[in-house]
Amino acid sequence: MADRITLRVTRYRPESDTEPTAQEYDIPLRKEWVVLDGLNHIKDHLDGTLSYRWSCRMGVCGSCGMIVNGEPKLTCATFLKEYAPGPIRIEPLSNFPIVRDLVVDIGDFMRKLPRVKPWLIRSEQERPAKEEHLQLPAEREEYEQFSMCINCMLCYSACPVYALDQDFLGPAAIALAQRYNLDSRDQGSAERMDVLSSADGIWACTFVGECSAVCPKDVDPAGAIQRYKFTAAMDALKTLLLPRGAR
Amino acid sequence: MEPFLWLLFSAGGVVSALLVPALLFLFGLALPLGWVTPDYTHLSAVLGHPATRVVLLGLCVLALFHWAHRFRYALYDGLQLKHLDRVINLLCYGGALAGSAAAGLLLLT
Amino acid sequence: MKVEYTPFHPRWHRPRVPVFWWLRRRSYLLFVLRELSSVFVAWFVVFLLLLVNAVAQGPEDYRRFVDWSATPGLLLLNVVALCFILLHAVTWLFTLSPHAMVVRLRGRRLPPAVIGVGDLVAWMLASALVIFLILG
């Protein structure tokens, strides 16, 4: 194994650049280093002006997502040696506006997320519970997969529908809505339906499936969306066929 | 409206995945290439049977709506023509409706 | 494009999506081909209706239809159509439906692979039934 590798990193300085450019850095190639270690090496030893986001270094915080050689990746979980001899292209997540260098603005997602009410909703009439709402392991299994989402935005970055139409609610927001819809303690699925089952919600999805392919937590947002399409379609059918009282 | 169009699309996807490969292989390849030579009277009895006709009509209608829905989104996203959605919807679902009517006329009369 | 998209960053960069975006990734290309399979599903409907009509008209018309479908152009069209239909069937039965369907057996959710096997069995049975009915 060669002991050095080149990172070709996207730079964008809004105060002086009109277009992003690529800058090359030559860094040590160590077998235990992930891409994020390489970026930290650049920041600490080569070029302190490079901007990027990171925090936990262990695939939990979801802030170090970038495009590595064209693929959306968590840079803390992507080893440099996989890409030897390089060079490795490091770009900011696609489908989001670039703020600076490798930092993107995910404000669009942050504004969409509360619209699907990703929290436990209980009936208004109900009196506050005196004890916790109990749940069986089998009931927890129903939504557990969707609760693994760390909002890293790799799915939005991989989604061509979101790339073409920024109004699309997007994979993670819908998967997180399903996380609560499928929770036995939740009573809010009817409240979420209007937003989810709209033209900019599940119906815009064409099941490309890339969101699930790039997800580092195996959330399977594509599966969540297709399953919800079935739920929403059955609900619409019931509304059409059954008299009001029998629903 | 969208949920119902999606249900038609899905149902069409299922029936065309299950039935069309065998049918197209038989009638589009095996028959013209002479790999199979079904007896004409048998074929006309099977294809003329009212039950077959009803099943085939169902297959045709669902397959056409499957096409309409998928093709609509292919034009929306693949060619970035979403701003022409009115024309595209008319072409796709109108086409599927017209095709269904033609299939009904041909198969049931 | 909405300007209020990033209130705190008036100068951000957003690249345009190229028209042929689906040529840039294998998975995107496969997706577009999968969507195009629907055109051949529609062609199959036309072909089937022509066949049923020819058979109903009598042995002469049926003969003529078979001769027409043996012309190189039409054979080629049907070979291409069959390839696309197979792409549709495989993606639908083995990637889409195992993801989208929730099938429960004695209260437990079946894993996607089992649903895929179920789809395979259904596909084989349906094809066998079609072949049996037509060839007698």
PDB file of C-alpha atoms in Angstrom, chain A residues 52-144:
ATOM      1  CA  TYR A  52     -16.829  20.937   6.734  1.00  0.00           C
ATOM      2  CA  ARG A  53     -19.168  19.531   9.388  1.00  0.00           C
ATOM      3  CA  TRP A  54     -18.468  16.705  11.769  1.00  0.00           C
ATOM      4  CA  SER A  55     -19.033  15.788  15.355  1.00  0.00           C
ATOM      5  CA  CYS A  56     -19.211  12.268  16.755  1.00  0.00           C
ATOM      6  CA  ARG A  57     -16.855  10.294  14.457  1.00  0.00           C
ATOM      7  CA  MET A  58     -18.946   7.161  15.056  1.00  0.00           C
ATOM      8  CA  GLY A  59     -21.961   7.226  12.730  1.00  0.00           C
ATOM      9  CA  VAL A  60     -24.437   8.571  15.249  1.00  0.00           C
ATOM     10  CA  CYS A  61     -24.637  12.348  14.793  1.00  0.00           C
ATOM     11  CA  GLY A  62     -25.219  12.323  11.037  1.00  0.00           C
ATOM     12  CA  SER A  63     -23.344  15.540  10.330  1.00  0.00           C
ATOM     13  CA  CYS A  64     -20.388  14.354   8.209  1.00  0.00           C
ATOM     14  CA  GLY A  65     -22.272  13.214   5.105  1.00  0.00           C
ATOM     15  CA  MET A  66     -20.476  14.077   1.850  1.00  0.00           C
ATOM     16  CA  ILE A  67     -20.160  12.767  -1.684  1.00  0.00           C
ATOM     17  CA  VAL A  68     -17.122  10.490  -1.874  1.00  0.00           C
ATOM     18  CA  ASN A  69     -16.182   9.555  -5.454  1.00  0.00           C
ATOM     19  CA  GLY A  70     -19.735  10.286  -6.540  1.00  0.00           C
ATOM     20  CA  GLU A  71     -21.473   8.301  -3.791  1.00  0.00           C
ATOM     21  CA  PRO A  72     -23.231   9.801  -0.747  1.00  0.00           C
ATOM     22  CA  LYS A  73     -21.318   8.531   2.298  1.00  0.00           C
ATOM     23  CA  LEU A  74     -20.803   9.194   5.983  1.00  0.00           C
ATOM     24  CA  THR A  75     -17.145  10.219   5.893  1.00  0.00           C
ATOM     25  CA  CYS A  76     -16.602   8.843   9.407  1.00  0.00           C
ATOM     26  CA  ALA A  77     -17.511   5.365   8.175  1.00  0.00           C
ATOM     27  CA  THR A  78     -15.687   5.397   4.828  1.00  0.00           C
ATOM     28  CA  PHE A  79     -12.083   4.179   4.887  1.00  0.00           C
ATOM     29  CA  LEU A  80      -9.454   5.872   2.756  1.00  0.00           C
ATOM     30  CA  LYS A  81      -7.846   2.558   1.837  1.00  0.00           C
ATOM     31  CA  GLU A  82     -11.014   1.459   0.013  1.00  0.00           C
ATOM     32  CA  TYR A  83     -10.222   4.120  -2.566  1.00  0.00           C
ATOM     33  CA  ALA A  84      -6.458   3.576  -2.881  1.00  0.00           C
ATOM     34  CA  PRO A  85      -4.502   4.568  -4.899  1.00  0.00           C
ATOM     35  CA  GLY A  86      -6.815   7.553  -5.323  1.00  0.00           C
ATOM     36  CA  PRO A  87      -7.241  10.397  -5.952  1.00  0.00           C
ATOM     37  CA  ILE A  88     -10.503  10.593  -3.994  1.00  0.00           C
ATOM     38  CA  ARG A  89     -13.104  13.196  -4.910  1.00  0.00           C
ATOM     39  CA  ILE A  90     -14.754  14.778  -1.861  1.00  0.00           C
ATOM     40  CA  GLU A  91     -17.768  16.942  -2.658  1.00  0.00           C
ATOM     41  CA  PRO A  92     -20.561  18.473  -0.590  1.00  0.00           C
ATOM     42  CA  LEU A  93     -23.895  16.589  -0.469  1.00  0.00           C
ATOM     43  CA  SER A  94     -25.783  17.094  -3.707  1.00  0.00           C
ATOM     44  CA  ASN A  95     -29.299  18.570  -3.937  1.00  0.00           C
ATOM     45  CA  PHE A  96     -28.615  21.131  -1.192  1.00  0.00           C
ATOM     46  CA  PRO A  97     -27.285  24.664  -1.643  1.00  0.00           C
ATOM     47  CA  ILE A  98     -23.593  24.952  -0.809  1.00  0.00           C
ATOM     48  CA  VAL A  99     -22.871  27.413   1.987  1.00  0.00           C
ATOM     49  CA  ARG A 100     -19.107  27.039   1.935  1.00  0.00           C
ATOM     50  CA  ASP A 101     -16.668  24.318   0.816  1.00  0.00           C
ATOM     51  CA  LEU A 102     -18.210  21.045   2.026  1.00  0.00           C
ATOM     52  CA  VAL A 103     -20.951  22.632   4.133  1.00  0.00           C
ATOM     53  CA  VAL A 104     -24.493  22.531   2.755  1.00  0.00           C
ATOM     54  CA  ASP A 105     -27.669  24.190   3.963  1.00  0.00           C
ATOM     55  CA  ILE A 106     -30.207  21.567   5.073  1.00  0.00           C
ATOM     56  CA  GLY A 107     -32.721  24.180   6.224  1.00  0.00           C
ATOM     57  CA  ASP A 108     -35.210  22.875   3.670  1.00  0.00           C
ATOM     58  CA  PHE A 109     -35.365  19.538   5.469  1.00  0.00           C
ATOM     59  CA  MET A 110     -35.501  21.205   8.886  1.00  0.00           C
ATOM     60  CA  ARG A 111     -38.571  23.141   7.750  1.00  0.00           C
ATOM     61  CA  LYS A 112     -40.246  20.048   6.267  1.00  0.00           C
ATOM     62  CA  LEU A 113     -39.680  17.761   9.225  1.00  0.00           C
ATOM     63  CA  PRO A 114     -42.169  19.346  11.694  1.00  0.00           C
ATOM     64  CA  ARG A 115     -44.864  19.294   9.000  1.00  0.00           C
ATOM     65  CA  VAL A 116     -45.133  15.498   9.378  1.00  0.00           C
ATOM     66  CA  LYS A 117     -45.403  15.836  13.194  1.00  0.00           C
ATOM     67  CA  PRO A 118     -42.651  13.396  14.158  1.00  0.00           C
ATOM     68  CA  TRP A 119     -43.662  12.989  17.785  1.00  0.00           C
ATOM     69  CA  LEU A 120     -46.141  10.862  19.731  1.00  0.00           C
ATOM     70  CA  ILE A 121     -49.645  12.261  19.366  1.00  0.00           C
ATOM     71  CA  ARG A 122     -52.364  11.251  21.823  1.00  0.00           C
ATOM     72  CA  SER A 123     -56.051  12.005  21.611  1.00  0.00           C
ATOM     73  CA  GLU A 124     -57.044  15.450  22.907  1.00  0.00           C
ATOM     74  CA  GLN A 125     -59.901  14.042  24.982  1.00  0.00           C
ATOM     75  CA  GLU A 126     -57.681  11.632  26.847  1.00  0.00           C
ATOM     76  CA  ARG A 127     -56.608  12.540  30.372  1.00  0.00           C
ATOM     77  CA  PRO A 128     -52.872  12.679  30.960  1.00  0.00           C
ATOM     78  CA  ALA A 129     -51.555   9.192  31.662  1.00  0.00           C
ATOM     79  CA  LYS A 130     -50.646   8.361  35.247  1.00  0.00           C
ATOM     80  CA  GLU A 131     -48.062   5.846  34.142  1.00  0.00           C
ATOM     81  CA  GLU A 132     -46.025   5.150  31.007  1.00  0.00           C
ATOM     82  CA  HIS A 133     -47.665   3.742  27.883  1.00  0.00           C
ATOM     83  CA  LEU A 134     -46.596   0.110  27.777  1.00  0.00           C
ATOM     84  CA  GLN A 135     -45.410  -1.535  24.575  1.00  0.00           C
ATOM     85  CA  LEU A 136     -44.656  -5.140  23.666  1.00  0.00           C
ATOM     86  CA  PRO A 137     -41.330  -6.014  21.981  1.00  0.00           C
ATOM     87  CA  ALA A 138     -43.268  -7.092  18.900  1.00  0.00           C
ATOM     88  CA  GLU A 139     -44.985  -3.684  18.762  1.00  0.00           C
ATOM     89  CA  ARG A 140     -41.623  -1.944  19.031  1.00  0.00           C
ATOM     90  CA  GLU A 141     -40.269  -4.040  16.170  1.00  0.00           C
ATOM     91  CA  GLU A 142     -42.924  -2.533  13.882  1.00  0.00           C
ATOM     92  CA  TYR A 143     -41.234   0.877  13.788  1.00  0.00           C
ATOM     93  CA  GLU A 144     -37.756   0.234  15.186  1.00  0.00           C
TER      94      GLU A 144
END
